[in-house]
Coordinates of C-alpha atoms and ligand atoms in Angstrom, one line a residue:
M1 CA 117.8 228.8 36.5
N2 CA 115.9 230.4 34.2
R3 CA 113.7 233.2 35.7
R4 CA 111.4 233.8 33.0
Q5 CA 110.7 229.9 33.4
F6 CA 110.2 229.6 36.8
L7 CA 108.2 233.4 37.6
K8 CA 105.1 231.5 34.6
S9 CA 104.5 230.0 38.1
T10 CA 103.4 233.3 40.0
S11 CA 100.8 233.5 37.8
S12 CA 99.2 229.7 39.9
A13 CA 98.1 230.6 43.2
A14 CA 101.0 230.7 45.0
A15 CA 101.5 228.1 48.0
L16 CA 101.8 227.8 51.2
L17 CA 104.4 226.3 52.8
S18 CA 103.4 223.8 55.1
M19 CA 105.5 222.6 57.8
P20 CA 104.0 219.3 59.0
R21 CA 105.8 219.2 62.7
F22 CA 107.1 215.2 61.8
A23 CA 106.1 213.8 65.0
M24 CA 107.0 209.9 64.1
A25 CA 105.0 207.8 65.5
A26 CA 108.6 205.4 67.6
S27 CA 107.3 201.5 67.3
G28 CA 107.7 199.4 71.0
D29 CA 111.1 199.6 70.7
G30 CA 111.4 203.3 70.1
F31 CA 111.9 203.2 65.8
V32 CA 110.7 205.0 63.9
Q33 CA 109.5 203.6 59.5
L34 CA 111.2 204.9 57.0
E35 CA 109.9 203.8 54.1
A36 CA 112.0 204.6 50.3
V37 CA 108.8 204.2 47.9
K38 CA 107.6 204.8 44.3
G39 CA 105.4 208.5 44.5
Q40 CA 104.3 211.3 42.3
G41 CA 104.5 215.4 43.0
R42 CA 104.5 218.2 41.2
L43 CA 107.1 219.8 40.7
Y44 CA 105.8 222.5 39.1
G45 CA 102.9 223.8 40.4
E46 CA 98.9 222.8 41.0
D47 CA 99.0 223.6 36.9
G48 CA 101.2 221.2 36.3
G49 CA 101.1 217.3 36.4
L50 CA 102.3 214.8 38.1
S51 CA 106.7 213.2 38.4
D52 CA 107.3 209.9 39.0
L53 CA 109.8 210.5 41.9
W54 CA 111.4 207.6 44.1
L55 CA 110.6 209.4 47.5
Y56 CA 111.0 208.1 52.4
N57 CA 107.5 207.7 53.4
G58 CA 106.1 209.0 50.3
K59 CA 106.7 213.1 51.3
L60 CA 108.9 214.9 49.9
P61 CA 111.3 215.9 50.8
G62 CA 110.8 212.9 52.7
P63 CA 109.3 213.5 56.8
E64 CA 111.7 215.6 59.2
I65 CA 114.2 213.3 61.8
R66 CA 114.3 215.6 64.6
V67 CA 115.5 214.3 67.7
K68 CA 117.5 216.1 71.3
R69 CA 121.5 216.6 70.9
G70 CA 123.5 212.7 71.9
E71 CA 119.5 211.2 71.9
R72 CA 119.8 208.0 70.1
V73 CA 117.9 208.3 66.5
K74 CA 116.5 204.4 65.3
V75 CA 115.2 203.8 62.1
R76 CA 114.1 201.2 59.9
F77 CA 114.6 201.5 56.8
K78 CA 112.3 198.8 54.3
N79 CA 113.3 199.0 50.5
S80 CA 110.0 199.2 48.8
L81 CA 111.6 200.7 46.1
D82 CA 112.7 198.0 42.6
E83 CA 116.9 199.2 42.5
P84 CA 118.9 197.9 45.4
T85 CA 119.6 200.9 48.4
S86 CA 120.6 202.4 52.1
V87 CA 120.8 206.1 53.7
H88 CA 123.5 208.1 54.8
W89 CA 123.0 210.7 57.3
H90 CA 124.3 213.0 55.9
G91 CA 126.7 214.6 58.4
I92 CA 126.8 213.1 62.0
R93 CA 129.7 211.9 63.4
I94 CA 128.7 208.5 62.8
D95 CA 129.0 205.0 64.3
N96 CA 130.6 203.9 61.1
A97 CA 129.4 200.9 60.5
M98 CA 125.2 203.3 60.9
D99 CA 127.4 205.2 57.9
G100 CA 124.5 204.1 55.5
V101 CA 127.9 203.7 52.2
S102 CA 126.5 201.0 50.9
G103 CA 129.6 198.6 49.6
L104 CA 131.6 200.2 52.3
T105 CA 130.0 200.4 55.6
Q106 CA 127.0 197.3 54.4
P107 CA 126.5 196.4 51.6
A108 CA 122.8 197.9 50.4
V109 CA 119.4 196.5 51.2
Q110 CA 118.2 195.5 48.5
P111 CA 113.7 195.1 47.5
G112 CA 111.9 195.0 49.9
E113 CA 114.7 194.0 52.7
T114 CA 114.6 196.3 56.0
F115 CA 118.1 197.6 57.8
D116 CA 118.1 198.8 61.3
Y117 CA 119.5 202.2 61.6
D118 CA 120.7 203.2 65.6
F119 CA 123.0 205.4 66.8
V120 CA 123.7 209.0 68.4
A121 CA 123.7 212.8 67.1
P122 CA 126.7 214.1 68.7
D123 CA 126.3 217.3 68.5
A124 CA 123.4 219.4 67.9
G125 CA 123.0 221.0 64.4
T126 CA 120.8 220.5 61.0
Y127 CA 121.4 218.0 59.4
W128 CA 119.8 215.9 56.4
Y129 CA 119.3 212.4 56.4
H130 CA 119.6 210.8 52.1
A131 CA 120.6 207.7 49.9
H132 CA 123.9 206.1 49.5
H133 CA 123.5 203.9 46.8
M134 CA 123.9 205.1 42.4
S135 CA 123.3 208.8 44.4
W136 CA 123.3 210.0 40.9
N137 CA 120.1 208.6 40.1
Q138 CA 118.2 208.4 44.1
V139 CA 119.2 211.5 45.2
P140 CA 117.6 213.8 42.8
R141 CA 114.0 211.8 42.1
G142 CA 113.4 212.9 45.9
L143 CA 115.3 210.4 48.2
A144 CA 116.2 213.1 51.3
G145 CA 114.6 214.3 54.5
P146 CA 115.8 216.5 56.6
L147 CA 117.2 215.6 60.1
I148 CA 117.8 217.8 63.1
V149 CA 119.3 217.6 66.5
E150 CA 118.1 220.1 68.9
E151 CA 119.6 221.2 71.5
D152 CA 119.1 220.9 75.2
D153 CA 117.4 224.3 75.3
N154 CA 116.3 224.8 72.5
P155 CA 115.9 228.9 72.2
F156 CA 113.3 228.7 68.2
S157 CA 109.9 227.9 70.0
P158 CA 108.0 224.8 67.2
D159 CA 106.9 227.3 64.5
A160 CA 109.8 229.8 64.5
D161 CA 111.7 226.8 63.4
I162 CA 112.0 226.3 60.3
I163 CA 113.6 224.3 57.7
L164 CA 113.6 224.4 54.1
S165 CA 115.0 222.2 51.8
L166 CA 115.6 223.5 48.7
S167 CA 116.2 221.5 45.6
D168 CA 116.4 221.6 42.2
W169 CA 114.8 219.4 39.1
R170 CA 115.2 218.9 35.9
L171 CA 112.2 219.4 34.3
D172 CA 111.2 218.4 30.7
D173 CA 109.4 221.0 28.4
N174 CA 105.9 219.1 29.7
G175 CA 107.4 220.2 33.2
L176 CA 107.8 217.0 34.1
L177 CA 111.1 215.4 36.2
D178 CA 113.3 214.9 33.0
T179 CA 114.1 211.0 34.0
A180 CA 115.4 209.9 31.0
S181 CA 118.7 211.9 31.4
F182 CA 120.0 209.8 34.8
G183 CA 123.3 209.7 34.0
A184 CA 123.9 211.3 31.3
R185 CA 127.4 211.9 30.7
H186 CA 127.6 215.6 29.7
D187 CA 127.0 216.7 33.3
F188 CA 129.2 213.4 35.2
S189 CA 132.1 215.2 32.3
H190 CA 131.1 219.3 32.9
A191 CA 128.8 221.0 36.1
G192 CA 126.7 217.6 37.1
R193 CA 123.3 218.3 36.9
L194 CA 122.1 220.5 37.1
G195 CA 118.4 221.6 37.4
N196 CA 116.5 225.0 35.5
W197 CA 113.7 224.6 38.2
L198 CA 114.1 225.6 42.5
T199 CA 112.1 223.9 44.6
I200 CA 112.0 224.9 48.6
N201 CA 110.0 222.1 50.8
G202 CA 109.0 220.0 46.7
T203 CA 106.7 223.5 46.3
S204 CA 107.8 226.1 44.0
L205 CA 107.8 229.6 45.2
P206 CA 106.0 228.9 48.6
D207 CA 104.8 230.8 51.2
I208 CA 106.5 230.4 54.2
P209 CA 104.5 232.5 57.5
V210 CA 106.7 234.3 61.1
T211 CA 105.6 236.7 63.3
I212 CA 106.2 240.2 63.3
G213 CA 109.6 240.8 66.4
R214 CA 109.8 237.7 66.8
W215 CA 113.2 235.8 66.2
H216 CA 113.0 232.8 63.8
R217 CA 115.8 230.1 63.1
I218 CA 116.0 229.5 59.6
R219 CA 117.5 225.9 58.7
L220 CA 118.5 225.8 55.2
I221 CA 120.0 223.0 53.2
N222 CA 120.4 222.4 50.0
T223 CA 120.4 218.6 48.8
S224 CA 120.4 219.7 44.4
A225 CA 122.4 216.9 42.6
S226 CA 124.5 220.0 41.8
R227 CA 123.7 223.2 41.9
V228 CA 125.4 225.5 43.9
L229 CA 122.8 228.3 44.9
D230 CA 123.2 231.4 45.7
L231 CA 122.3 233.5 48.7
A232 CA 122.3 236.9 49.9
P233 CA 121.2 236.3 53.7
S234 CA 121.7 240.1 54.2
R235 CA 118.5 241.4 52.5
F236 CA 116.3 240.9 53.9
G237 CA 118.6 241.4 57.6
A238 CA 118.9 238.1 58.2
K239 CA 122.1 236.5 59.6
V240 CA 123.8 233.2 60.2
I241 CA 124.8 231.5 63.6
A242 CA 125.2 228.2 61.7
L243 CA 126.4 226.2 59.9
D244 CA 126.6 222.1 58.2
G245 CA 125.3 222.0 61.6
Q246 CA 127.5 223.8 63.8
G247 CA 127.0 226.7 65.5
F248 CA 128.9 230.2 65.8
D249 CA 129.7 231.3 69.1
T250 CA 128.2 235.1 67.5
A251 CA 125.4 235.5 65.0
R252 CA 127.4 236.3 61.6
D253 CA 125.9 240.0 58.8
I254 CA 127.4 238.3 56.0
D255 CA 128.1 240.7 53.2
G256 CA 126.6 239.9 49.5
V257 CA 126.7 236.9 48.4
I258 CA 127.6 232.9 50.6
Q259 CA 127.1 229.8 49.1
L260 CA 125.4 226.8 50.2
A261 CA 126.9 224.1 47.7
P262 CA 124.7 220.8 47.2
A263 CA 125.1 218.8 50.4
Q264 CA 126.2 222.2 52.8
R265 CA 123.5 224.2 55.0
M266 CA 122.6 227.0 56.5
D267 CA 121.1 228.0 59.4
L268 CA 119.9 231.6 59.4
V269 CA 117.7 234.1 62.3
M270 CA 115.7 236.2 61.2
K271 CA 112.9 239.3 63.0
P272 CA 111.1 240.6 61.0
D273 CA 109.5 244.3 61.8
G274 CA 107.7 245.1 59.8
A275 CA 104.4 244.2 57.2
G276 CA 104.7 241.4 54.8
P277 CA 106.6 240.3 52.4
I278 CA 110.0 239.3 52.8
P279 CA 111.0 238.5 49.5
F280 CA 113.4 235.5 49.7
E281 CA 116.5 235.9 46.3
M282 CA 118.1 233.7 44.4
M283 CA 121.5 235.8 43.2
T284 CA 122.1 233.7 40.1
G285 CA 122.3 235.9 37.2
Q286 CA 119.6 237.8 37.8
P287 CA 118.1 238.1 41.2
F288 CA 114.6 236.5 42.1
I289 CA 112.2 235.1 44.2
F290 CA 111.7 231.7 45.3
A291 CA 109.9 232.6 48.6
N292 CA 108.0 234.7 50.3
F293 CA 108.4 235.2 54.3
V294 CA 104.1 236.4 55.0
V295 CA 104.1 238.7 58.4
S296 CA 101.6 238.5 60.3
G297 CA 101.0 239.3 63.7
E298 CA 100.8 242.2 65.4
K299 CA 103.8 244.9 65.9
A300 CA 105.3 244.2 70.4
E301 CA 107.7 244.2 73.1
P302 CA 111.3 243.3 70.0
E303 CA 112.6 240.1 71.0
E304 CA 115.9 239.6 72.4
L305 CA 118.6 237.0 70.5
R306 CA 118.8 233.7 72.0
M307 CA 121.9 231.8 70.9
P308 CA 121.6 228.5 70.6
A309 CA 124.5 226.8 72.8
T310 CA 127.5 225.4 70.0
N311 CA 128.8 222.0 70.5
S312 CA 131.9 220.8 71.2
L313 CA 134.2 219.1 69.1
P314 CA 138.2 218.9 69.2
E315 CA 140.9 221.3 68.1
P316 CA 143.3 220.6 65.7
D317 CA 146.5 219.8 67.3
F318 CA 148.8 221.3 65.1
A319 CA 151.8 221.2 66.3
N320 CA 151.6 217.8 65.9
A321 CA 149.9 217.6 62.8
R322 CA 150.6 215.7 59.3
S323 CA 149.3 216.7 56.0
F324 CA 147.9 215.3 53.2
P325 CA 147.3 216.9 49.8
L326 CA 143.9 215.4 48.3
D327 CA 144.7 216.9 44.5
M328 CA 141.2 216.8 41.9
A329 CA 142.1 216.8 38.4
G330 CA 140.1 215.4 35.2
G331 CA 136.8 216.6 33.5
A332 CA 136.5 218.7 30.2
M333 CA 138.3 221.1 29.7
G334 CA 140.8 219.0 32.3
R335 CA 144.4 218.1 31.2
M336 CA 144.4 214.8 33.3
Q337 CA 146.5 212.2 30.9
S338 CA 146.0 209.5 32.9
A339 CA 144.8 208.0 36.2
T340 CA 144.7 204.9 38.0
M341 CA 141.8 203.2 38.1
N342 CA 141.5 199.0 39.8
G343 CA 144.5 198.9 40.3
Q344 CA 145.9 199.8 36.6
E345 CA 147.3 203.0 35.5
M346 CA 144.5 204.2 31.9
S347 CA 144.9 206.4 29.5
M348 CA 141.5 209.4 29.8
R349 CA 140.3 207.9 26.7
E350 CA 140.3 204.6 28.8
L351 CA 139.2 205.7 32.2
V352 CA 136.2 208.1 29.9
Q353 CA 135.2 204.3 28.1
A354 CA 135.0 203.4 31.6
G355 CA 132.9 206.2 32.3
N356 CA 135.7 207.6 34.6
F357 CA 136.1 211.3 34.2
W358 CA 137.6 212.7 37.7
A359 CA 140.5 211.3 39.8
F360 CA 141.5 212.0 43.3
N361 CA 145.9 212.3 43.8
G362 CA 145.7 210.7 41.0
Q363 CA 143.5 207.7 41.3
A364 CA 140.1 207.2 39.8
G365 CA 137.5 206.0 41.8
M366 CA 137.8 204.1 44.8
G367 CA 141.3 202.6 45.4
D368 CA 142.6 200.0 48.0
K369 CA 144.9 201.3 49.6
P370 CA 143.0 204.5 51.2
L371 CA 143.6 208.5 50.4
F372 CA 145.4 208.5 54.0
S373 CA 145.4 206.7 56.9
A374 CA 145.0 208.0 60.4
K375 CA 145.4 207.2 63.5
R376 CA 143.3 207.7 66.2
G377 CA 142.4 210.7 67.8
E378 CA 146.1 212.8 65.5
T379 CA 144.9 215.4 63.7
I380 CA 144.6 215.9 59.0
I381 CA 145.5 218.6 57.5
L382 CA 143.9 219.0 53.9
E383 CA 145.6 220.9 51.0
S384 CA 143.0 220.1 48.5
T385 CA 143.8 222.3 45.0
N386 CA 141.8 222.3 42.4
N387 CA 142.8 220.9 39.0
T388 CA 139.8 221.4 37.5
A389 CA 137.4 223.1 35.0
F390 CA 134.5 223.7 37.7
P391 CA 134.0 224.1 40.8
H392 CA 133.5 220.8 43.9
A393 CA 131.7 220.4 46.6
I394 CA 133.9 217.8 48.8
H395 CA 132.8 216.3 52.0
L396 CA 134.6 213.5 54.7
H397 CA 132.1 211.0 56.4
G398 CA 132.0 211.0 59.9
H399 CA 134.0 214.0 60.9
H400 CA 134.1 217.7 60.8
F401 CA 136.7 219.8 59.7
R402 CA 137.5 223.6 60.1
V403 CA 138.7 225.1 56.5
L404 CA 141.7 226.9 57.8
E405 CA 143.2 228.5 54.0
R406 CA 141.7 230.0 50.7
N407 CA 144.5 230.5 47.7
G408 CA 147.3 230.9 50.9
E409 CA 145.4 232.8 53.0
K410 CA 143.9 232.7 56.4
L411 CA 140.5 233.0 56.4
A412 CA 138.8 235.0 59.2
H413 CA 136.2 232.6 60.1
P414 CA 138.1 228.5 60.3
D415 CA 134.7 227.3 60.1
W416 CA 133.7 223.3 61.2
R417 CA 132.2 222.1 58.4
D418 CA 132.0 218.4 56.3
T419 CA 131.5 220.1 52.7
F420 CA 133.5 222.7 51.6
T421 CA 133.6 224.3 48.2
T422 CA 136.4 224.8 45.9
Q423 CA 136.5 226.2 42.9
R424 CA 138.5 226.9 39.1
G425 CA 142.2 226.8 40.1
E426 CA 141.6 227.1 44.4
T427 CA 143.4 226.1 47.0
V428 CA 142.2 224.9 50.3
K429 CA 144.0 223.8 53.5
I430 CA 141.3 222.0 56.1
A431 CA 142.0 220.5 59.6
L432 CA 139.7 218.0 61.5
V433 CA 140.4 215.6 64.1
A434 CA 139.8 211.8 62.7
D435 CA 139.4 210.5 66.0
N436 CA 136.4 208.5 64.3
P437 CA 137.6 204.8 63.8
G438 CA 136.3 203.1 60.8
K439 CA 137.2 203.6 56.7
W440 CA 135.2 206.9 55.6
L441 CA 134.3 208.0 52.4
V442 CA 135.7 211.6 50.9
H443 CA 134.2 212.1 47.2
C444 CA 133.0 215.3 45.6
H445 CA 129.1 216.2 46.3
M446 CA 128.1 216.9 42.9
L447 CA 127.1 213.2 42.6
G448 CA 126.8 212.9 39.4
H449 CA 131.4 213.8 39.7
A450 CA 130.9 211.2 43.2
A451 CA 130.2 209.0 40.9
S452 CA 132.3 209.0 37.7
G453 CA 136.4 208.9 39.7
M454 CA 135.6 211.8 42.6
M455 CA 135.0 209.4 45.4
D456 CA 138.1 207.8 47.6
W457 CA 138.4 206.4 50.6
F458 CA 140.0 207.4 54.3
E459 CA 141.3 205.1 57.6
V460 CA 141.7 206.1 61.2
A461 CA 142.1 203.5 63.0
Ligands
LIG501 CU1 126.0 213.1 51.4 CU2 129.0 210.9 50.9 O1 127.4 212.1 51.5
LIG502 CU1 132.8 217.3 41.5

């Protein structure tokens, strides 16, 4: 992220963040309409040009979909793009048939076609939806939106329950979305497509209205194609209360920087005690401000924090668990010599010619056999090793897992996640209860990595 370029936007008037409470009107049968369309948006700011984007319902980010825990999400999806697509509901422990993975759980939705998504949202929390067909090309053009599942009793009123979708974009010299570099092999084989511009809910450097003395929940979603965001919530007095949708029992003060990798979410709570604005900074390189909390209201009786109720997930049964490796290899400056692709052993050179740079367990892209096969209800431990020169954000579909260890050290908080980070050379151990039947993807959420080898599947039967 380029601070100088970023700061140019401060010369134009800061935009007040609009937080449309999207009461999406449902039709008689309870379905809301979601349509993928071509559209345009001013990423660079009010005085910037119009970029060509692909959008849900013409909005950036896509409309907020909000249900209560245990309710059904019913979405009548229409594809009005010129190419096939599908919609994935990231982080939901979902019915497999509704997972939206084209080629695995459903055929892609063709241009002009519709598809009804209809599933139960079992856990409260911050989730999101995004295109899952050539995601590397579709998500960074704008096909992503928030999916919020509320607790039965939401302690935060609507204006104090704030969603911030964070996304980086690659803009060209004219401040327009750089579409020429989509699919660049250099991006795929290195850190993925990284942007040079950051937006929050589609706007650059917004003002976010907050009220003095009140507790707010700030729901952060990283919808970037590859950018790991370095955040330091404690610098503005915020505490962390949930990761990847799953809430903590108590609010946690986190010292220093905490990373939010692509697809990950982090819910914060904050209570402004004085006049603002309170800067929200990005800690990548020199800290820079990417949003301001603008404080209003009179100092009143300070509120007590009420923690939202947590979800109950099945706990791993370590005594009867089976372990599998997840070896990540390949990429630029990696040491991968060969891997299996489409059932054939191929040299690195042949893999690269076929557009694959990465592999899980020596398998580049989807294998005909699953990465592992679990009996329903069984506890699976994945021991992952990042034998590459880059960080990866590994996502398992249909399940949450506990992150147990990093580099052999037990973590103080074995938090539930649906996407975990691994740094170069790191080992990470996770445990999941494979209780959701079906064929599920496991892939890197650096979308170019997923498209060039870092994607496989597992089975729960
Ligand atoms: Cu966010 Cu395979 O997905
Ligand atoms: Cu990756």
